[in-house]
PDB file of C-alpha atoms in Angstrom:
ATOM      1  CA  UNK A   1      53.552 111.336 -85.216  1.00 50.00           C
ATOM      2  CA  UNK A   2      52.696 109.075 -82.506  1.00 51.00           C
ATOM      3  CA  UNK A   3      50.825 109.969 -79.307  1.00 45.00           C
ATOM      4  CA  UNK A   4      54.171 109.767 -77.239  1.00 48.00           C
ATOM      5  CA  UNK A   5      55.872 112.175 -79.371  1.00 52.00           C
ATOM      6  CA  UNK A   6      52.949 114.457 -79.730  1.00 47.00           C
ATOM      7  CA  UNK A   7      52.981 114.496 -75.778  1.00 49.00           C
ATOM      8  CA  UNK A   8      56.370 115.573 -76.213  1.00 53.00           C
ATOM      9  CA  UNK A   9      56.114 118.209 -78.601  1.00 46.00           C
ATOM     10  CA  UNK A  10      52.766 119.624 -76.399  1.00 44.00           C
ATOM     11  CA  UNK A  11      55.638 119.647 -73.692  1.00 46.00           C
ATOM     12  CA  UNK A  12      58.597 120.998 -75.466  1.00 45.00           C
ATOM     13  CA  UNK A  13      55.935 123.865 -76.943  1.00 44.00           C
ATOM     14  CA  UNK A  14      54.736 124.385 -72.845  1.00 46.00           C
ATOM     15  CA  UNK A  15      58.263 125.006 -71.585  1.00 49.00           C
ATOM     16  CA  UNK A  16      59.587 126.894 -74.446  1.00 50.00           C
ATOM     17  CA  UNK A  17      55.983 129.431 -74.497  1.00 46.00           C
ATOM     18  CA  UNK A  18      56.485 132.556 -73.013  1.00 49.00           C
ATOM     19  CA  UNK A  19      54.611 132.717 -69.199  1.00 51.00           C
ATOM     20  CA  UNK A  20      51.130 133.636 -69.532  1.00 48.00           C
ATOM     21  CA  UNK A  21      48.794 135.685 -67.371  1.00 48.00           C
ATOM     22  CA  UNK A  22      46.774 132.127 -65.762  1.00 48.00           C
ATOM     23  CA  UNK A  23      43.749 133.726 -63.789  1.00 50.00           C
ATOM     24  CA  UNK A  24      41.618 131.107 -64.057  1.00 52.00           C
ATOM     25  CA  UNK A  25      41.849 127.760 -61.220  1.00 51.00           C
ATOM     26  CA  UNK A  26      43.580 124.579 -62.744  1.00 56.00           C
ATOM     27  CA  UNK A  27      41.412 121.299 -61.320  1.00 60.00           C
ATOM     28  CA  UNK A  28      44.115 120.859 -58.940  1.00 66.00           C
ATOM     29  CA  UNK A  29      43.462 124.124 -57.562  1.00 74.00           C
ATOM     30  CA  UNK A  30      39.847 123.807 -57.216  1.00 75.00           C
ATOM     31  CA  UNK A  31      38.574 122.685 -53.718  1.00 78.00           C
ATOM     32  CA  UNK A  32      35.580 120.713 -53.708  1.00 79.00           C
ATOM     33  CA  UNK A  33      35.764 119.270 -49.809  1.00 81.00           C
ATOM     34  CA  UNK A  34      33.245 121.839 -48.743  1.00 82.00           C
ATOM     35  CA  UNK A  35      30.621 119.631 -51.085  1.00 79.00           C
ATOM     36  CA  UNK A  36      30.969 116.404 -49.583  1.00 84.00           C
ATOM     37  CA  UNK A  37      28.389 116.494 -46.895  1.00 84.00           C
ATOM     38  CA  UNK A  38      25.870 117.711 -49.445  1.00 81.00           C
ATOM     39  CA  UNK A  39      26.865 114.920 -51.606  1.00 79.00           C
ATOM     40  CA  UNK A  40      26.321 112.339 -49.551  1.00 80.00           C
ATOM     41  CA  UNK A  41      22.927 113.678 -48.511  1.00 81.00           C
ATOM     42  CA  UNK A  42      21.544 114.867 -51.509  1.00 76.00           C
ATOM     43  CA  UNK A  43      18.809 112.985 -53.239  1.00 69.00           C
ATOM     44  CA  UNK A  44      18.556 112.836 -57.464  1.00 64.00           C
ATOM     45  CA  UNK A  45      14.921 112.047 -57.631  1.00 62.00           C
ATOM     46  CA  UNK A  46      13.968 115.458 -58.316  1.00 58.00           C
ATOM     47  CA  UNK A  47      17.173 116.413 -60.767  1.00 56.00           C
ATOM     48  CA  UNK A  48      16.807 116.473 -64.621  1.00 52.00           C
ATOM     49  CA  UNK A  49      15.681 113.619 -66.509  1.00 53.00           C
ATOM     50  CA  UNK A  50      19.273 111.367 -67.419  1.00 49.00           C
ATOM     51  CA  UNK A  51      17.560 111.235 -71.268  1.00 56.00           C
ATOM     52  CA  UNK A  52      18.242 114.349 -73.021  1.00 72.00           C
ATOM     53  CA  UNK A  53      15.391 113.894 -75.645  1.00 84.00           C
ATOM     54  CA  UNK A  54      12.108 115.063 -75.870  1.00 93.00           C
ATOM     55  CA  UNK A  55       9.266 113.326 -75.959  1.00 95.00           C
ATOM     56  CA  UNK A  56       7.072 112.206 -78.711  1.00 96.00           C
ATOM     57  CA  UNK A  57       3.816 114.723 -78.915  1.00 96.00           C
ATOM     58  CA  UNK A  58       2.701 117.879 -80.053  1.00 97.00           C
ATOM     59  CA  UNK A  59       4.690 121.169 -79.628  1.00 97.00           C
ATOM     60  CA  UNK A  60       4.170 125.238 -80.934  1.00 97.00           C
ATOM     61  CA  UNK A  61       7.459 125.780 -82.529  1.00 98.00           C
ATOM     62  CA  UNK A  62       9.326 128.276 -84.197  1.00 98.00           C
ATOM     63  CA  UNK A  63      11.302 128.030 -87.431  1.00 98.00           C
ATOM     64  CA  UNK A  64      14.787 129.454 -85.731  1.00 98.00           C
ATOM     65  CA  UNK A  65      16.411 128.435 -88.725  1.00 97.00           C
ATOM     66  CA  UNK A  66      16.289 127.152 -92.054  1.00 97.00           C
ATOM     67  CA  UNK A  67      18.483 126.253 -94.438  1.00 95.00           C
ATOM     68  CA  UNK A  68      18.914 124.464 -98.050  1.00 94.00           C
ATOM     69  CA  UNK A  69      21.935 122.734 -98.240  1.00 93.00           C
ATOM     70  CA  UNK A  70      23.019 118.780 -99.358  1.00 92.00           C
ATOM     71  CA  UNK A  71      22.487 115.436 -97.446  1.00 91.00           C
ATOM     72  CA  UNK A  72      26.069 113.881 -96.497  1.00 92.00           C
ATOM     73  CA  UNK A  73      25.104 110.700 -96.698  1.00 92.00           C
ATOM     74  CA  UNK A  74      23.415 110.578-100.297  1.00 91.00           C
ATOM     75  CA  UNK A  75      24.435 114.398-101.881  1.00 89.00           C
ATOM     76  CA  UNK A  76      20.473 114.762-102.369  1.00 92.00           C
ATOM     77  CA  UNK A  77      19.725 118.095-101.780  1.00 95.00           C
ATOM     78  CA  UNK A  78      17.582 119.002 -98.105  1.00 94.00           C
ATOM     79  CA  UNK A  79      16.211 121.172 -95.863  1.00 96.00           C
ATOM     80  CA  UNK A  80      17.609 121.576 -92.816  1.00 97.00           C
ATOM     81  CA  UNK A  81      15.258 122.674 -90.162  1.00 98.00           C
ATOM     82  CA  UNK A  82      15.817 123.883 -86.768  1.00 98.00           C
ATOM     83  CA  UNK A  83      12.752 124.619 -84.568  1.00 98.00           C
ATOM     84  CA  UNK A  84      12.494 126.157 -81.239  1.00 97.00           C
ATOM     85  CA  UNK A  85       9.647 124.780 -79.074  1.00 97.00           C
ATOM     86  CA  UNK A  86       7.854 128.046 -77.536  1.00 96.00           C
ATOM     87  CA  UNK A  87       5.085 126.059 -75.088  1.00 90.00           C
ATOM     88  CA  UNK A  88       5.347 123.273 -72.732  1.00 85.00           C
ATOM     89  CA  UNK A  89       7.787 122.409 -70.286  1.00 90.00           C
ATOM     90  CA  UNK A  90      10.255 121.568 -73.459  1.00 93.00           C
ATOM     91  CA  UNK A  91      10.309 125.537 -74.219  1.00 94.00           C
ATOM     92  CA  UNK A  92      13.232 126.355 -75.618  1.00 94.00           C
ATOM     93  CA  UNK A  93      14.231 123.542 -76.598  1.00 96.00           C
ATOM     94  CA  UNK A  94      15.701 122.360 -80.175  1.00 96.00           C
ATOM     95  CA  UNK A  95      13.320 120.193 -82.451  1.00 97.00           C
ATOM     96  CA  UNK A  96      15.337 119.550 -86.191  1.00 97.00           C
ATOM     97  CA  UNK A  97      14.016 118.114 -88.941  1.00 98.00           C
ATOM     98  CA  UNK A  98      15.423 117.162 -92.116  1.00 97.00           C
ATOM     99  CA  UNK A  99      13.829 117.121 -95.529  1.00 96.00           C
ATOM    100  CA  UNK A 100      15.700 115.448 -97.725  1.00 94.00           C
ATOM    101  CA  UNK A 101      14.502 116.285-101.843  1.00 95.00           C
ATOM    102  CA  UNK A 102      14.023 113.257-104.175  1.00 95.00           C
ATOM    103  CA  UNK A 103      11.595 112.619-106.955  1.00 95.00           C
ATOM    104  CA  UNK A 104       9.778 110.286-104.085  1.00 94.00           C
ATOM    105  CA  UNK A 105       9.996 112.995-101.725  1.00 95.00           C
ATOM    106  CA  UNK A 106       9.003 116.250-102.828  1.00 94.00           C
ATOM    107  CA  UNK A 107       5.223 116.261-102.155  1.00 96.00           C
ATOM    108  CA  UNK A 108       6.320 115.993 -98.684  1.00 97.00           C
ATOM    109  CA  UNK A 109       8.286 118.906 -99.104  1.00 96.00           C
ATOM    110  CA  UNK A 110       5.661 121.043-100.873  1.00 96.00           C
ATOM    111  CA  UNK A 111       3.522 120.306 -97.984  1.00 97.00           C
ATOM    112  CA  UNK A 112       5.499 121.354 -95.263  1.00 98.00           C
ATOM    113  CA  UNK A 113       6.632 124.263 -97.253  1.00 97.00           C
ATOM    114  CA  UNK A 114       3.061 125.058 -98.235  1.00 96.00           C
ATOM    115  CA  UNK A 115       1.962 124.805 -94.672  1.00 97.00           C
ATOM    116  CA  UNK A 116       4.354 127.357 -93.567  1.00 97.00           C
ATOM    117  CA  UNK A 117       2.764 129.602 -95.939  1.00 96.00           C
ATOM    118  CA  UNK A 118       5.744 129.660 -98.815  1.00 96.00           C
ATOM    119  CA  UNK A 119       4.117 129.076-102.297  1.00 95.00           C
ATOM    120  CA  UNK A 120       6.163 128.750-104.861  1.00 95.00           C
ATOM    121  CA  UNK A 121       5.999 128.904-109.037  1.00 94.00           C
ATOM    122  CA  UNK A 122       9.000 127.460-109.694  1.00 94.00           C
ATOM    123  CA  UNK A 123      10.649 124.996-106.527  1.00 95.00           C
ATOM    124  CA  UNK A 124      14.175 126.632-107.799  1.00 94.00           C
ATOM    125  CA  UNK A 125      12.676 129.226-106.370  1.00 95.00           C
ATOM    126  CA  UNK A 126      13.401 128.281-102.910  1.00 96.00           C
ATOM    127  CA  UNK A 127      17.032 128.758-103.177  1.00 94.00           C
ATOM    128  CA  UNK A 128      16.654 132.641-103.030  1.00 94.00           C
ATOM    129  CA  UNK A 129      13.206 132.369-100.754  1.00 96.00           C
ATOM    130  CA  UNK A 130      14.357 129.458 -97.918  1.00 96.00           C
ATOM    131  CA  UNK A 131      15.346 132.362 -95.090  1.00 95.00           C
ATOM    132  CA  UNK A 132      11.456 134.010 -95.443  1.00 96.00           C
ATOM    133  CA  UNK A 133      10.029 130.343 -93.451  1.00 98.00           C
ATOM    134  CA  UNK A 134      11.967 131.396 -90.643  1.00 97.00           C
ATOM    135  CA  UNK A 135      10.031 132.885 -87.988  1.00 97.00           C
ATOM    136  CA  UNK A 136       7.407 130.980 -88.786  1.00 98.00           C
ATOM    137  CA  UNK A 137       5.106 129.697 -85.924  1.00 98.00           C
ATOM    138  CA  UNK A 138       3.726 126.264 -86.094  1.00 98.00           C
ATOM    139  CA  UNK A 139       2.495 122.969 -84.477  1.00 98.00           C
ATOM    140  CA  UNK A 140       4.879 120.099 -85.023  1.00 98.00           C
ATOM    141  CA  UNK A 141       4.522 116.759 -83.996  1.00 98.00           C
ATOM    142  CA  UNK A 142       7.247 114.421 -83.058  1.00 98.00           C
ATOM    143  CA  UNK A 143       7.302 110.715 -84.168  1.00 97.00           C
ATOM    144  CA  UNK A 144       9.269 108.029 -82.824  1.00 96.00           C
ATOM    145  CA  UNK A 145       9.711 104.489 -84.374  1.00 95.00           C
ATOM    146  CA  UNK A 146      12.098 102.323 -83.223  1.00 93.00           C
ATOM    147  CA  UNK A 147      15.326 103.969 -83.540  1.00 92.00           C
ATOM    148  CA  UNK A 148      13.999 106.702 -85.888  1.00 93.00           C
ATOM    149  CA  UNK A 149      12.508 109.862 -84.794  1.00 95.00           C
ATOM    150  CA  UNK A 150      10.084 112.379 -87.645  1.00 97.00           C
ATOM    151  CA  UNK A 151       8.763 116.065 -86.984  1.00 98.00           C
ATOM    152  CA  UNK A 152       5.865 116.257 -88.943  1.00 98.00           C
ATOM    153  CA  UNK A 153       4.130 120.278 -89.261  1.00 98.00           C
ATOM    154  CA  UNK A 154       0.376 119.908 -88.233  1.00 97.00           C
ATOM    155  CA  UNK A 155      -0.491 123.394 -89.849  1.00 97.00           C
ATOM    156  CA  UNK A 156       0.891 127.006 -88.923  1.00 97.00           C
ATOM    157  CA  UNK A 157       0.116 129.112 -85.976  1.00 95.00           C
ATOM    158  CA  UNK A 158      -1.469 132.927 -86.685  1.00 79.00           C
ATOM    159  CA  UNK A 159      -2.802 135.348 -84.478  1.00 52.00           C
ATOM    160  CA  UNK A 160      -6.486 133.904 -85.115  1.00 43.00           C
ATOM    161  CA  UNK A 161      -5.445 130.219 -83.998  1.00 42.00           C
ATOM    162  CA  UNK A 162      -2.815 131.241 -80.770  1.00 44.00           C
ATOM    163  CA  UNK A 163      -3.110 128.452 -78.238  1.00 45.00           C
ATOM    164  CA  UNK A 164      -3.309 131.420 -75.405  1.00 45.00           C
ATOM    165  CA  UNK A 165      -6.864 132.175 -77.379  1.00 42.00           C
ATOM    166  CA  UNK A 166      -6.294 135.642 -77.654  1.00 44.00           C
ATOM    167  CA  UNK A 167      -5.556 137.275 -81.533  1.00 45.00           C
ATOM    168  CA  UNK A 168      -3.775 140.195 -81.782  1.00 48.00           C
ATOM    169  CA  UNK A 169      -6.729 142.248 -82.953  1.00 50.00           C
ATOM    170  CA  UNK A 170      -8.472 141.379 -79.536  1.00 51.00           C
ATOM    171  CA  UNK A 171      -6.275 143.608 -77.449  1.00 53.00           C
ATOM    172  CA  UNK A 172      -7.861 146.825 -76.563  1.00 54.00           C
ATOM    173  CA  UNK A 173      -5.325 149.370 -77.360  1.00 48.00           C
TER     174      UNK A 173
END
């Protein structure tokens, strides 16, 4: 079907559909003149950042997410991680990282899985234990070079190493 006749079908399904109840403003309905002053007027310098990444550095993160499943590009099996920067200006924020498991790679693996406390007898193992490293508070460094960016894990956050300095068994009540 080419575009022209799937414009036509879109139409011929439009005018044959039953009316529906439209509440919400099409663009054509939407007045925007009241903005123009303010538009003209309005300086960017303090609006977001135009780049959308973060920066390379140190963050506290949480593991939001975890999960084993295969890389599309090789069919190696990885682990997909999804951390949620809790400090900074970057909180809450998405850091991923992507583990991919080869012969050449798994030491890497082991460490990071090690560092998030999961020790494991058998690696098969992580199959059934890959949803206990979420949760898990650490501090991850970001990598660029050239095009390529890493998370690394530093070592894990506990209640004895917080960045605020206070433990949990230092409150008084």
């Amino acid at each position: 079907m080419g575009l022209l006749d799937w414009r036509q079908a879109c139409y011929v399904i439009m005018q044959e559909a039953p009316a529906m109840n439209t509440s919400f403003a099409f663009e054509d309905e939407i007045d925007l003149s009241r903005f123009n002053n303010l538009y003209k007027t309005e300086s960017t310098t303090d609006a977001a950042p135009r780049s959308n990444q973060i920066p390379d550095g140190r963050y506290e993160v949480v593991v939001a997410e975890v999960c084993l499943t295969t890389s599309q590009s090789s069919g190696n099996p990885m682990v997909r991680w999804v951390l949620r920067i809790t400090s900074s200006a970057f909180r809450d924020r998405i850091l991923r990282k992507y583990s991919v498991i080869t012969e050449n790679s798994i030491r890497f693996v082991r460490k990071d899985l090690e560092v998030c406390g999961l020790h494991l007898d058998k690696f098969e193992d992580l199959k059934s234990r890959v949803t206990e490293l979420e949760g898990v508070e650490l501090e991850a460094q970001q990598i660029t070079k050239g095009e390529f960016t890493s998370v690394y894990f530093n070592r894990a956050i506990t209640s004895h190493t917080q960045a605020d300095g206070v433990a949990n068994d230092d409150i008084p009540f």
